């Protein structure tokens, strides 16, 4: 159904032989001002549980709009039809289909809306696969697997009629107290860039518009407080915050970007023309749409105080380069139209944004003469009987679950092992802690059961979420398993009297052969959890009384394996030296407890690496491994930021040897490249994976540099006894940084390449030198080393 159609030849904007931009221009020429602004706004809706049309959602910010008033002029976007309330996916797709019919029929051009959803850890819909959170993507150090996961998410979104996904998050962690650390990929720009770019490539490969967020600097807010001001110089912004976005734009080709809520040095990102237009579009060449974070335009007036009313806020955002207001018509609706009528906003700025919006709709097929509202998942189905559709669409298929399991297993990080792990069917296991028997302990705050499901008590989770107790029972069927909660995640003890829960845990620990201590977070929103958006931490102490529980159990003398299902790293106190083992999981998704249990049993050989450092003390934030010399421990300060476990750290069940470094080119010009090689061999008795990490140290530079920074990495799986030759080509471009004049340069001088198992464990150190003049660079510079792996003959066995 294509709305009101005029008999005769198709208009130019329906002509699929024209470019999307030409079609957009033809449509703009035929539109009134009200029709133009209607395409620049969205409406927050919820799909109907019975398959009827969607209903506007009541938000905390404003009352729902009247669709009958809006739809005669058209509508730009539909906000989260699946992610607002629990609804069967097939009936949600039918509800969206019927709404799209109404939207297209309601405006004279027959233009449907673009539908977007959250997809940070999977499609945020009832019954959809809950994948590990982005911090686990970083822990896996595996862009290929993340790309495959994102493609699967994209296919599910596309199948039910969604066009745009609001992911990935490219914020680089600067302060682990920030509640949204779980949504990030890590504390290193190169790791964040490569993993996020892979996610973008996967989502876009499925035909879904990927949205980079939050552009730029949101994670650097003061004291790790959500939406606090950002104090950051232009060099930190250029060398730490922006590189992930730059790589994603260049190599991922995303079609949307979302500005951050925050202001940097007094300038809100939503009103920053230098950021959203000059850098993003004119410098980097981005051609997609810039969509405001929810209510972000209104915040220019209400939170930032840089706009006097909604019309002023709309004018500033539009001029800066924002194209679409989400999720409302609050500023880009009537207030923007009024500003044009008054002459305070030139209509050409609306046309500029509208051209991008309509060109994107043309790319998605929404302007085609044969457009149909029927999504692939409902093709061929009898739409006249909604009840018969229930259960037709499966968003948690076996292939999805297999991907979730692979990623969860590769993201488990073994931090410490005194030799107890893997466990060999211990007769008695005491499973103690607040996350011992909690199904949602594996989920982040943007997973549907947490983000939405918690507001609908009595509704089933929609997916299977085995608890750690269930996973351990399945993994160790011959062991006696006793479970004691001890304390809650976020307050007090689990006993009826003060201390009773901890006392019960101590008794259980003393009677066991080994304790599995299940600590960590509960995801939530705005203070309703210990991790998640608006759940910022005053320090990196374990939440509430978990440290007291841990110390009481350690005091029993029974071997203790500390496990963490968490959204951020925590200071682990005595466990760092006294626990028999420490296993870190960052909200690993629906397959997470099985992955964790598999590592404990040895079924899974752990290969995850820390994407964020684990602090040695709870009060040393902000602190990351990217610190300069003055950020390191020293006699001039009584606080020590040295981590307990540094970025990139992770153990496995086996040993690898690194040997025979060979420098083919150790000196090159500032426009050249270094060539090196070394040998890696698995000397253990089982197959395993090593993660080779390349760090660059620049001892003398014209501006202060971090002591080291990651410039490349590679997961290398090897069978027991197998070896390989790893060849490295490192472009001089990777030594670049932002110089004193604000331009990116490569300087001549000495360098040091650290071929490492982690940021704290260099295995081979190679001196290098750059020669020639300092060379300026731009966004076309080389971004990656080349890492080539060649198999070696098996190591000779003992002579006979």
PDB file of C-alpha atoms in Angstrom, residues 99-284:
ATOM      1  CA  UNK A  99       1.066   1.115  11.427  1.00  0.00           C
ATOM      2  CA  UNK A 100       3.250   1.559   8.350  1.00  0.00           C
ATOM      3  CA  UNK A 101       0.172   1.104   6.188  1.00  0.00           C
ATOM      4  CA  UNK A 102      -1.559   3.828   8.148  1.00  0.00           C
ATOM      5  CA  UNK A 103       1.423   6.187   7.950  1.00  0.00           C
ATOM      6  CA  UNK A 104       1.858   5.711   4.216  1.00  0.00           C
ATOM      7  CA  UNK A 105      -1.860   6.092   3.566  1.00  0.00           C
ATOM      8  CA  UNK A 106      -2.062   9.153   5.756  1.00  0.00           C
ATOM      9  CA  UNK A 107       0.315  11.436   3.818  1.00  0.00           C
ATOM     10  CA  UNK A 108      -0.020  12.528   0.216  1.00  0.00           C
ATOM     11  CA  UNK A 109       3.322  11.059  -0.841  1.00  0.00           C
ATOM     12  CA  UNK A 110       2.783   7.603   0.639  1.00  0.00           C
ATOM     13  CA  UNK A 111       6.057   7.728   2.591  1.00  0.00           C
ATOM     14  CA  UNK A 112       6.391   5.207   5.424  1.00  0.00           C
ATOM     15  CA  UNK A 113       8.425   5.773   8.566  1.00  0.00           C
ATOM     16  CA  UNK A 114      11.867   4.441   9.339  1.00  0.00           C
ATOM     17  CA  UNK A 115      11.716   2.162  12.414  1.00  0.00           C
ATOM     18  CA  UNK A 116      14.628   1.980  14.835  1.00  0.00           C
ATOM     19  CA  UNK A 117      15.454  -0.208  17.829  1.00  0.00           C
ATOM     20  CA  UNK A 118      18.140  -0.663  20.464  1.00  0.00           C
ATOM     21  CA  UNK A 119      20.519  -3.534  19.710  1.00  0.00           C
ATOM     22  CA  UNK A 120      23.472  -3.042  22.031  1.00  0.00           C
ATOM     23  CA  UNK A 121      23.622  -6.645  23.282  1.00  0.00           C
ATOM     24  CA  UNK A 122      21.211  -8.125  20.780  1.00  0.00           C
ATOM     25  CA  UNK A 123      17.879  -6.985  19.438  1.00  0.00           C
ATOM     26  CA  UNK A 124      16.148  -5.457  22.474  1.00  0.00           C
ATOM     27  CA  UNK A 125      12.879  -7.311  21.929  1.00  0.00           C
ATOM     28  CA  UNK A 126      10.982  -9.939  23.904  1.00  0.00           C
ATOM     29  CA  UNK A 127      12.261 -13.396  23.036  1.00  0.00           C
ATOM     30  CA  UNK A 128      15.378 -12.219  21.187  1.00  0.00           C
ATOM     31  CA  UNK A 129      18.849 -13.627  21.829  1.00  0.00           C
ATOM     32  CA  UNK A 130      20.662 -11.886  24.677  1.00  0.00           C
ATOM     33  CA  UNK A 131      24.289 -11.706  23.556  1.00  0.00           C
ATOM     34  CA  UNK A 132      27.212 -10.647  25.767  1.00  0.00           C
ATOM     35  CA  UNK A 133      27.499  -6.909  26.396  1.00  0.00           C
ATOM     36  CA  UNK A 134      30.090  -4.854  24.467  1.00  0.00           C
ATOM     37  CA  UNK A 135      32.649  -5.052  27.289  1.00  0.00           C
ATOM     38  CA  UNK A 136      32.663  -8.805  26.643  1.00  0.00           C
ATOM     39  CA  UNK A 137      33.158  -8.155  22.929  1.00  0.00           C
ATOM     40  CA  UNK A 138      36.303  -6.308  23.905  1.00  0.00           C
ATOM     41  CA  UNK A 139      37.380  -9.147  26.200  1.00  0.00           C
ATOM     42  CA  UNK A 140      37.151 -11.606  23.305  1.00  0.00           C
ATOM     43  CA  UNK A 141      39.584  -9.586  21.131  1.00  0.00           C
ATOM     44  CA  UNK A 142      37.823 -11.149  18.129  1.00  0.00           C
ATOM     45  CA  UNK A 143      36.452  -8.713  15.513  1.00  0.00           C
ATOM     46  CA  UNK A 144      35.434 -11.535  13.172  1.00  0.00           C
ATOM     47  CA  UNK A 145      33.140 -13.109  15.757  1.00  0.00           C
ATOM     48  CA  UNK A 146      31.640  -9.730  16.667  1.00  0.00           C
ATOM     49  CA  UNK A 147      31.009  -9.071  12.970  1.00  0.00           C
ATOM     50  CA  UNK A 148      29.156 -12.380  12.684  1.00  0.00           C
ATOM     51  CA  UNK A 149      27.096 -11.616  15.800  1.00  0.00           C
ATOM     52  CA  UNK A 150      26.140  -8.168  14.486  1.00  0.00           C
ATOM     53  CA  UNK A 151      25.089  -9.638  11.143  1.00  0.00           C
ATOM     54  CA  UNK A 152      22.806 -12.083  12.973  1.00  0.00           C
ATOM     55  CA  UNK A 153      21.314  -9.238  15.021  1.00  0.00           C
ATOM     56  CA  UNK A 154      20.804  -7.256  11.828  1.00  0.00           C
ATOM     57  CA  UNK A 155      19.008 -10.122  10.108  1.00  0.00           C
ATOM     58  CA  UNK A 156      16.598 -10.413  13.033  1.00  0.00           C
ATOM     59  CA  UNK A 157      15.910  -6.676  12.997  1.00  0.00           C
ATOM     60  CA  UNK A 158      15.338  -6.655   9.253  1.00  0.00           C
ATOM     61  CA  UNK A 159      13.098  -9.723   9.370  1.00  0.00           C
ATOM     62  CA  UNK A 160      10.438  -7.958  11.431  1.00  0.00           C
ATOM     63  CA  UNK A 161      10.518  -4.596   9.667  1.00  0.00           C
ATOM     64  CA  UNK A 162      13.147  -2.586  11.560  1.00  0.00           C
ATOM     65  CA  UNK A 163      15.540  -0.380   9.571  1.00  0.00           C
ATOM     66  CA  UNK A 164      17.985   1.166  12.042  1.00  0.00           C
ATOM     67  CA  UNK A 165      19.865  -0.071  15.101  1.00  0.00           C
ATOM     68  CA  UNK A 166      21.095   2.301  17.809  1.00  0.00           C
ATOM     69  CA  UNK A 167      24.515   0.683  18.239  1.00  0.00           C
ATOM     70  CA  UNK A 168      27.450   0.361  18.679  1.00  0.00           C
ATOM     71  CA  UNK A 169      28.838   2.460  21.539  1.00  0.00           C
ATOM     72  CA  UNK A 170      32.356   3.708  20.704  1.00  0.00           C
ATOM     73  CA  UNK A 171      33.039   5.559  23.962  1.00  0.00           C
ATOM     74  CA  UNK A 172      36.511   4.816  25.324  1.00  0.00           C
ATOM     75  CA  UNK A 173      36.470   4.145  29.077  1.00  0.00           C
ATOM     76  CA  UNK A 174      38.184   6.939  30.971  1.00  0.00           C
ATOM     77  CA  UNK A 175      36.724   6.327  34.434  1.00  0.00           C
ATOM     78  CA  UNK A 176      35.422   2.891  35.406  1.00  0.00           C
ATOM     79  CA  UNK A 177      33.040   4.400  37.948  1.00  0.00           C
ATOM     80  CA  UNK A 178      30.809   5.465  35.047  1.00  0.00           C
ATOM     81  CA  UNK A 179      27.682   3.329  35.019  1.00  0.00           C
ATOM     82  CA  UNK A 180      27.739   2.772  31.259  1.00  0.00           C
ATOM     83  CA  UNK A 181      31.134   1.040  31.238  1.00  0.00           C
ATOM     84  CA  UNK A 182      29.267  -2.215  30.484  1.00  0.00           C
ATOM     85  CA  UNK A 183      28.083  -0.652  27.204  1.00  0.00           C
ATOM     86  CA  UNK A 184      31.614   0.214  26.105  1.00  0.00           C
ATOM     87  CA  UNK A 185      34.218  -2.037  24.507  1.00  0.00           C
ATOM     88  CA  UNK A 186      37.171  -1.046  26.665  1.00  0.00           C
ATOM     89  CA  UNK A 187      39.729   1.526  27.704  1.00  0.00           C
ATOM     90  CA  UNK A 188      41.910   1.430  24.596  1.00  0.00           C
ATOM     91  CA  UNK A 189      41.038   3.381  21.422  1.00  0.00           C
ATOM     92  CA  UNK A 190      42.421   0.785  19.013  1.00  0.00           C
ATOM     93  CA  UNK A 191      40.548  -2.105  20.623  1.00  0.00           C
ATOM     94  CA  UNK A 192      37.332  -0.080  20.704  1.00  0.00           C
ATOM     95  CA  UNK A 193      37.833   1.016  17.093  1.00  0.00           C
ATOM     96  CA  UNK A 194      38.436  -2.424  15.622  1.00  0.00           C
ATOM     97  CA  UNK A 195      35.674  -4.215  17.525  1.00  0.00           C
ATOM     98  CA  UNK A 196      33.116  -1.444  16.935  1.00  0.00           C
ATOM     99  CA  UNK A 197      33.995  -1.249  13.249  1.00  0.00           C
ATOM    100  CA  UNK A 198      33.423  -4.997  12.935  1.00  0.00           C
ATOM    101  CA  UNK A 199      30.022  -4.591  14.594  1.00  0.00           C
ATOM    102  CA  UNK A 200      29.109  -1.805  12.173  1.00  0.00           C
ATOM    103  CA  UNK A 201      30.169  -3.947   9.210  1.00  0.00           C
ATOM    104  CA  UNK A 202      28.054  -6.844  10.429  1.00  0.00           C
ATOM    105  CA  UNK A 203      24.941  -4.764  11.071  1.00  0.00           C
ATOM    106  CA  UNK A 204      25.211  -2.896   7.779  1.00  0.00           C
ATOM    107  CA  UNK A 205      25.780  -6.161   5.876  1.00  0.00           C
ATOM    108  CA  UNK A 206      22.265  -7.156   6.917  1.00  0.00           C
ATOM    109  CA  UNK A 207      20.808  -3.938   5.526  1.00  0.00           C
ATOM    110  CA  UNK A 208      20.402  -2.251   8.908  1.00  0.00           C
ATOM    111  CA  UNK A 209      21.519   1.344   9.467  1.00  0.00           C
ATOM    112  CA  UNK A 210      24.197   1.263  12.177  1.00  0.00           C
ATOM    113  CA  UNK A 211      24.361   4.234  14.551  1.00  0.00           C
ATOM    114  CA  UNK A 212      27.672   5.301  16.088  1.00  0.00           C
ATOM    115  CA  UNK A 213      27.310   6.663  19.606  1.00  0.00           C
ATOM    116  CA  UNK A 214      27.964   8.731  21.590  1.00  0.00           C
ATOM    117  CA  UNK A 215      29.804  11.320  19.490  1.00  0.00           C
ATOM    118  CA  UNK A 216      32.017  12.341  21.272  1.00  0.00           C
ATOM    119  CA  UNK A 217      33.445  12.281  24.800  1.00  0.00           C
ATOM    120  CA  UNK A 218      30.464  11.041  26.825  1.00  0.00           C
ATOM    121  CA  UNK A 219      32.625   8.539  28.728  1.00  0.00           C
ATOM    122  CA  UNK A 220      35.004  11.232  29.971  1.00  0.00           C
ATOM    123  CA  UNK A 221      32.459  12.935  32.229  1.00  0.00           C
ATOM    124  CA  UNK A 222      33.741  14.297  35.526  1.00  0.00           C
ATOM    125  CA  UNK A 223      33.936  11.763  38.368  1.00  0.00           C
ATOM    126  CA  UNK A 224      32.354   9.101  36.160  1.00  0.00           C
ATOM    127  CA  UNK A 225      28.903  10.631  36.669  1.00  0.00           C
ATOM    128  CA  UNK A 226      26.380  10.079  33.930  1.00  0.00           C
ATOM    129  CA  UNK A 227      25.756  13.148  31.803  1.00  0.00           C
ATOM    130  CA  UNK A 228      28.190  15.269  33.773  1.00  0.00           C
ATOM    131  CA  UNK A 229      30.316  17.932  32.054  1.00  0.00           C
ATOM    132  CA  UNK A 230      33.459  16.806  30.249  1.00  0.00           C
ATOM    133  CA  UNK A 231      36.793  18.468  30.938  1.00  0.00           C
ATOM    134  CA  UNK A 232      39.105  17.412  28.168  1.00  0.00           C
ATOM    135  CA  UNK A 233      41.705  19.098  26.016  1.00  0.00           C
ATOM    136  CA  UNK A 234      41.645  18.894  22.229  1.00  0.00           C
ATOM    137  CA  UNK A 235      44.617  16.489  22.190  1.00  0.00           C
ATOM    138  CA  UNK A 236      42.966  13.900  24.423  1.00  0.00           C
ATOM    139  CA  UNK A 237      39.848  14.194  22.330  1.00  0.00           C
ATOM    140  CA  UNK A 238      41.788  13.774  19.087  1.00  0.00           C
ATOM    141  CA  UNK A 239      44.035  10.899  20.163  1.00  0.00           C
ATOM    142  CA  UNK A 240      41.801   8.917  22.545  1.00  0.00           C
ATOM    143  CA  UNK A 241      38.127   9.706  21.980  1.00  0.00           C
ATOM    144  CA  UNK A 242      37.842  10.287  18.227  1.00  0.00           C
ATOM    145  CA  UNK A 243      39.917   7.462  16.645  1.00  0.00           C
ATOM    146  CA  UNK A 244      37.226   4.767  17.104  1.00  0.00           C
ATOM    147  CA  UNK A 245      34.649   6.936  15.333  1.00  0.00           C
ATOM    148  CA  UNK A 246      37.126   7.796  12.597  1.00  0.00           C
ATOM    149  CA  UNK A 247      37.932   4.138  11.894  1.00  0.00           C
ATOM    150  CA  UNK A 248      34.271   3.135  11.987  1.00  0.00           C
ATOM    151  CA  UNK A 249      33.331   5.872   9.517  1.00  0.00           C
ATOM    152  CA  UNK A 250      36.176   4.966   7.161  1.00  0.00           C
ATOM    153  CA  UNK A 251      35.989   1.180   7.285  1.00  0.00           C
ATOM    154  CA  UNK A 252      32.507   0.385   8.553  1.00  0.00           C
ATOM    155  CA  UNK A 253      30.546   2.874   6.427  1.00  0.00           C
ATOM    156  CA  UNK A 254      27.792   3.450   9.011  1.00  0.00           C
ATOM    157  CA  UNK A 255      24.787   5.446   7.909  1.00  0.00           C
ATOM    158  CA  UNK A 256      24.018   7.207  11.170  1.00  0.00           C
ATOM    159  CA  UNK A 257      25.752   8.955  14.068  1.00  0.00           C
ATOM    160  CA  UNK A 258      24.292  10.030  17.427  1.00  0.00           C
ATOM    161  CA  UNK A 259      25.763  13.027  19.301  1.00  0.00           C
ATOM    162  CA  UNK A 260      26.609  12.696  22.981  1.00  0.00           C
ATOM    163  CA  UNK A 261      24.478  14.287  25.686  1.00  0.00           C
ATOM    164  CA  UNK A 262      27.479  15.931  27.308  1.00  0.00           C
ATOM    165  CA  UNK A 263      29.202  19.243  26.825  1.00  0.00           C
ATOM    166  CA  UNK A 264      32.960  19.493  26.404  1.00  0.00           C
ATOM    167  CA  UNK A 265      34.513  22.658  27.746  1.00  0.00           C
ATOM    168  CA  UNK A 266      31.091  24.260  27.750  1.00  0.00           C
ATOM    169  CA  UNK A 267      29.966  23.259  24.245  1.00  0.00           C
ATOM    170  CA  UNK A 268      27.237  20.574  24.009  1.00  0.00           C
ATOM    171  CA  UNK A 269      27.879  18.007  21.297  1.00  0.00           C
ATOM    172  CA  UNK A 270      24.337  18.433  19.958  1.00  0.00           C
ATOM    173  CA  UNK A 271      25.136  22.072  19.140  1.00  0.00           C
ATOM    174  CA  UNK A 272      28.754  21.585  18.040  1.00  0.00           C
ATOM    175  CA  UNK A 273      29.040  22.444  14.332  1.00  0.00           C
ATOM    176  CA  UNK A 274      32.800  21.874  14.327  1.00  0.00           C
ATOM    177  CA  UNK A 275      32.197  18.306  15.476  1.00  0.00           C
ATOM    178  CA  UNK A 276      29.035  17.323  13.596  1.00  0.00           C
ATOM    179  CA  UNK A 277      29.670  19.088  10.309  1.00  0.00           C
ATOM    180  CA  UNK A 278      33.269  20.180   9.886  1.00  0.00           C
ATOM    181  CA  UNK A 279      34.968  17.091  11.308  1.00  0.00           C
ATOM    182  CA  UNK A 280      32.395  14.370  10.696  1.00  0.00           C
ATOM    183  CA  UNK A 281      31.189  15.370   7.254  1.00  0.00           C
ATOM    184  CA  UNK A 282      33.701  17.722   5.667  1.00  0.00           C
ATOM    185  CA  UNK A 283      36.845  16.050   6.977  1.00  0.00           C
ATOM    186  CA  UNK A 284      35.897  12.377   7.354  1.00  0.00           C
TER     187      UNK A 284
END
